[in-house]
PDB file of C-alpha atoms in Angstrom:
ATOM      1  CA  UNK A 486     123.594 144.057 142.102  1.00 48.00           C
ATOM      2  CA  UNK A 487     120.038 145.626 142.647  1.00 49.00           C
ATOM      3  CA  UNK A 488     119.057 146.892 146.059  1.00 48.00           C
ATOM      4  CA  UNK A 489     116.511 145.107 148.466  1.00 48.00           C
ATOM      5  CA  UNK A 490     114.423 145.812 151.332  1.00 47.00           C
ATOM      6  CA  UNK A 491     115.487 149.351 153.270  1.00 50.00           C
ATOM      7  CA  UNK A 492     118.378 150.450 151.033  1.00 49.00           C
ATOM      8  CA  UNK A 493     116.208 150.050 147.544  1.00 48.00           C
ATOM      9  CA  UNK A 494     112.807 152.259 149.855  1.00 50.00           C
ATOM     10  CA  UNK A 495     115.710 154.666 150.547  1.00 53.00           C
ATOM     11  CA  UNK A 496     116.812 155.246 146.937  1.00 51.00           C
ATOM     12  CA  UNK A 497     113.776 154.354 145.283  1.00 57.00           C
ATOM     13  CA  UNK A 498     115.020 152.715 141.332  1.00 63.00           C
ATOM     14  CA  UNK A 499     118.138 152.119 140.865  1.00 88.00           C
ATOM     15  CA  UNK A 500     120.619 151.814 137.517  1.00 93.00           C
ATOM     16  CA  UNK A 501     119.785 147.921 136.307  1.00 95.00           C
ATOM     17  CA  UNK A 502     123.392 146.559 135.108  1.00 96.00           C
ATOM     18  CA  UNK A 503     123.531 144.209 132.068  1.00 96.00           C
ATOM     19  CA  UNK A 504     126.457 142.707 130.307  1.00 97.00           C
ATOM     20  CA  UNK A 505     126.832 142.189 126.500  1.00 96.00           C
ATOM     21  CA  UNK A 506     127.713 138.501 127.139  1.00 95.00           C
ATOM     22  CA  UNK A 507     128.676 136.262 129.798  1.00 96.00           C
ATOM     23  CA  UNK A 508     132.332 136.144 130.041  1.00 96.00           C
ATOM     24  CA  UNK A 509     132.434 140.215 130.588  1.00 96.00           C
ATOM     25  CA  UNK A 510     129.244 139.327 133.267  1.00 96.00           C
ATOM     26  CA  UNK A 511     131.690 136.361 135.127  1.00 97.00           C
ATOM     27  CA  UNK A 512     134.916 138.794 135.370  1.00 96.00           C
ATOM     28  CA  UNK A 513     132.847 141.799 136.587  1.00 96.00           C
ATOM     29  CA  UNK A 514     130.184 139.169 139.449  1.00 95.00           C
ATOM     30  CA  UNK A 515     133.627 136.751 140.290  1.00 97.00           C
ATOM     31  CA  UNK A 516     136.162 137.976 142.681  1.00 96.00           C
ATOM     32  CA  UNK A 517     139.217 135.485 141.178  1.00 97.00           C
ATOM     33  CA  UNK A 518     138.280 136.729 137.483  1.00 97.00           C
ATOM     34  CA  UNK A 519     137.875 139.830 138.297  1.00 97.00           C
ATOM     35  CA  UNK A 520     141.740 139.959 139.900  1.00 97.00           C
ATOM     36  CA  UNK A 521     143.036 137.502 137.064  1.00 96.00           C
ATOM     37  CA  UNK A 522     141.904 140.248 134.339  1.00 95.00           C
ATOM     38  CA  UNK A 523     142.688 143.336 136.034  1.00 95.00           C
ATOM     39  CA  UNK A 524     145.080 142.568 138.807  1.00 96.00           C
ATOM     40  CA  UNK A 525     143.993 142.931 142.789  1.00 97.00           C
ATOM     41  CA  UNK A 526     143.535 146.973 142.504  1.00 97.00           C
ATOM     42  CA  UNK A 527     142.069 146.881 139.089  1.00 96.00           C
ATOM     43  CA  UNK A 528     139.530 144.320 140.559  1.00 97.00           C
ATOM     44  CA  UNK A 529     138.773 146.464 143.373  1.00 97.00           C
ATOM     45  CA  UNK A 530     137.987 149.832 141.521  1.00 97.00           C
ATOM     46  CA  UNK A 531     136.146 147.236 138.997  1.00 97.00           C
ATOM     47  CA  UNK A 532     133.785 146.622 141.813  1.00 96.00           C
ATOM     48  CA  UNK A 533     134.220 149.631 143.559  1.00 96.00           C
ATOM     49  CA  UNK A 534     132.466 151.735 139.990  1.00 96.00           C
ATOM     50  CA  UNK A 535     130.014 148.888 139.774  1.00 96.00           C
ATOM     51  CA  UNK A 536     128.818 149.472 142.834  1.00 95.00           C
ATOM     52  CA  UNK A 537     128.806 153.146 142.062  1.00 95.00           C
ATOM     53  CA  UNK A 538     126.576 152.201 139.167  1.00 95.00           C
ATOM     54  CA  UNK A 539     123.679 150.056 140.642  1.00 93.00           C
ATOM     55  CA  UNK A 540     123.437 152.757 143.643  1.00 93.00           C
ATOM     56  CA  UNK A 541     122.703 155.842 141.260  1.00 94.00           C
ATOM     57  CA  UNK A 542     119.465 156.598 140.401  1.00 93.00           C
ATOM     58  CA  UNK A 543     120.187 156.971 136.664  1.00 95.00           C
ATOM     59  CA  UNK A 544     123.111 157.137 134.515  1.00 96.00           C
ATOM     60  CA  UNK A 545     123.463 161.181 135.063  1.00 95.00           C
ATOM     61  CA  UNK A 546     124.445 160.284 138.673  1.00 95.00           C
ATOM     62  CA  UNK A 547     127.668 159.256 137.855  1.00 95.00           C
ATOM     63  CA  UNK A 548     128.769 162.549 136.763  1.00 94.00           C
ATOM     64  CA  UNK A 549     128.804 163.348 140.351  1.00 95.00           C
ATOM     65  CA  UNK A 550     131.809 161.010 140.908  1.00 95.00           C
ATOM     66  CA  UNK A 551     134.694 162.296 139.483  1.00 94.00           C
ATOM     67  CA  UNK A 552     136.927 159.421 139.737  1.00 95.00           C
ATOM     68  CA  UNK A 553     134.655 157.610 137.379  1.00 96.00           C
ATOM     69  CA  UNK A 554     134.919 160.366 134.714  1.00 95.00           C
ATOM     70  CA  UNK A 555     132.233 159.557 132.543  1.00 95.00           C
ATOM     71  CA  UNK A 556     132.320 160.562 128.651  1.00 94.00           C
ATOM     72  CA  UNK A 557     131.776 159.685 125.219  1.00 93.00           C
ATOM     73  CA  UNK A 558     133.748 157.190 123.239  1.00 93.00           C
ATOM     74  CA  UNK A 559     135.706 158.160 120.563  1.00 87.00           C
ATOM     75  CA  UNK A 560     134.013 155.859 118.379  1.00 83.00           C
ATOM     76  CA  UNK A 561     131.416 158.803 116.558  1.00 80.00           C
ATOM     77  CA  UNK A 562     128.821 156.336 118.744  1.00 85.00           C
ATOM     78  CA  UNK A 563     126.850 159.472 121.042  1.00 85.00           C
ATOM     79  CA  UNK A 564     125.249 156.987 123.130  1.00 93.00           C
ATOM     80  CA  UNK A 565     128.401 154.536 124.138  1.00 95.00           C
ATOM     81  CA  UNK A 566     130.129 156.357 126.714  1.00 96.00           C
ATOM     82  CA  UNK A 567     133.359 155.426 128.796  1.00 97.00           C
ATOM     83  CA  UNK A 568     133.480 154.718 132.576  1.00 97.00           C
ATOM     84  CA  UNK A 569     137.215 155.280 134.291  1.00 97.00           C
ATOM     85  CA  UNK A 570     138.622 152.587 135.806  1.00 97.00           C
ATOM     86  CA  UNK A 571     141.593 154.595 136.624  1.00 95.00           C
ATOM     87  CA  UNK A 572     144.964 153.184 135.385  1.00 95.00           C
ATOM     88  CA  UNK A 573     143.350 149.931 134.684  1.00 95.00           C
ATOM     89  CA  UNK A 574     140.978 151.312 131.311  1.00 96.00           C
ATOM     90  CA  UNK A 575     137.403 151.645 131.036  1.00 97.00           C
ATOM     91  CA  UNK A 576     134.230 150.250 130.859  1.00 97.00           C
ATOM     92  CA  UNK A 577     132.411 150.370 127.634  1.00 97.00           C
ATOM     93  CA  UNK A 578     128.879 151.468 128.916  1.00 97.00           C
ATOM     94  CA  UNK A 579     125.308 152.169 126.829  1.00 96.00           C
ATOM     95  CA  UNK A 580     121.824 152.691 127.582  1.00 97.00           C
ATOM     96  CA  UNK A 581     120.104 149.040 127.799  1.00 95.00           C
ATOM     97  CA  UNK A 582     116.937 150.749 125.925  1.00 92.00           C
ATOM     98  CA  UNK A 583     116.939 150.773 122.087  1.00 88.00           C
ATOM     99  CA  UNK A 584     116.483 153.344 121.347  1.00 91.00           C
ATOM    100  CA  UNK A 585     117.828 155.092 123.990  1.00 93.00           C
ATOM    101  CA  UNK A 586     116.027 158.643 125.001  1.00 93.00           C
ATOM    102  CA  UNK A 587     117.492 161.974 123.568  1.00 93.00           C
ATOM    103  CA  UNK A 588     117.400 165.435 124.089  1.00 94.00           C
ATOM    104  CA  UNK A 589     116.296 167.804 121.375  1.00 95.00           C
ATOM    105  CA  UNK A 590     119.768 168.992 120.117  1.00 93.00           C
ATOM    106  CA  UNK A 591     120.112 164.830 119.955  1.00 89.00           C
ATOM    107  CA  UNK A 592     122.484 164.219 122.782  1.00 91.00           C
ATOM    108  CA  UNK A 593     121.246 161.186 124.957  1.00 93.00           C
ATOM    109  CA  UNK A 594     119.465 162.210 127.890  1.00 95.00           C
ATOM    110  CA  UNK A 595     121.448 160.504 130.608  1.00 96.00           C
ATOM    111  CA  UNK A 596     118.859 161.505 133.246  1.00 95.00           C
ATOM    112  CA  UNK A 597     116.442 158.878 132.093  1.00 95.00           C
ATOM    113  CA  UNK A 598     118.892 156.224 131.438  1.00 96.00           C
ATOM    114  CA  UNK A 599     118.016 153.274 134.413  1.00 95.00           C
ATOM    115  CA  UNK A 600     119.633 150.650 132.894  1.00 96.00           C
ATOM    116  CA  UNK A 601     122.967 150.441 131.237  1.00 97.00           C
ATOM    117  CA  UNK A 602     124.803 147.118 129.017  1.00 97.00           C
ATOM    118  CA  UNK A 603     128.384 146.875 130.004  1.00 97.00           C
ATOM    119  CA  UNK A 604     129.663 146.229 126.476  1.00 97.00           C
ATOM    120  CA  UNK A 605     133.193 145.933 127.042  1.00 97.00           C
ATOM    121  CA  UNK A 606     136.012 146.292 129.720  1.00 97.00           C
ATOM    122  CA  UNK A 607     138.615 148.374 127.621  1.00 94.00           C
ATOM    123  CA  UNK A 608     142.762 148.598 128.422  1.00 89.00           C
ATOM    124  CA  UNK A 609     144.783 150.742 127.756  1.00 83.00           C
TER     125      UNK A 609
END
């Protein structure tokens, strides 16, 4: 999902997308596992928020689109933070760098977060 040629000069860098393992990479990059896990509209705001993703410019971006309502887990983890997929859960979503940048008060700094592991598609 990374930009080429006119849209990637236009941006400049864009969020890099990894996945914890390959099954969660195959239903997020295939169309039929995408709709066998989450259903047709499921699999369309799927791609619709990974899309979202790989065209900010880091990870503070997505604050700017409400629908994806991005916030912290509740597992007491500060840098794993949830992703709406509407009715059809969340994605599970943490800085790819280890360790990840922080702020002073020790809140990750989600400006210079570029790339993000998709660690989980979560259901409700």
């Amino acid at each position: 999902m990374e930009a080429v040629g006119a849209r990637k000069r236009i941006l400049g860098s864009l969020v890099e997308i990894v996945f914890e393992d390959a099954e969660l990479a195959r239903v997020c990059n295939n169309g039929h596992a995408r709709r066998n896990r989450l259903g047709l509209d499921g699999a369309t705001t799927l791609l619709r928020r990974l899309g979202q993703m790989a065209a900010a410019a880091h990870l503070a971006d997505l604050r700017q689109v409400a629908a994806a309502r991005l916030r912290p887990a509740t597992n007491g983890d500060c840098f794993t933070l949830l992703v709406s997929l509407g009715d059809h859960g969340d994605l599970v979503v943490r800085p790819r760098d280890d360790p990840p940048v922080i702020l002073d008060d020790g809140a990750l700094n989600e400006h210079a977060v570029r790339a993000v592991l998709i660690a989980a598609i979560h259901r409700p």
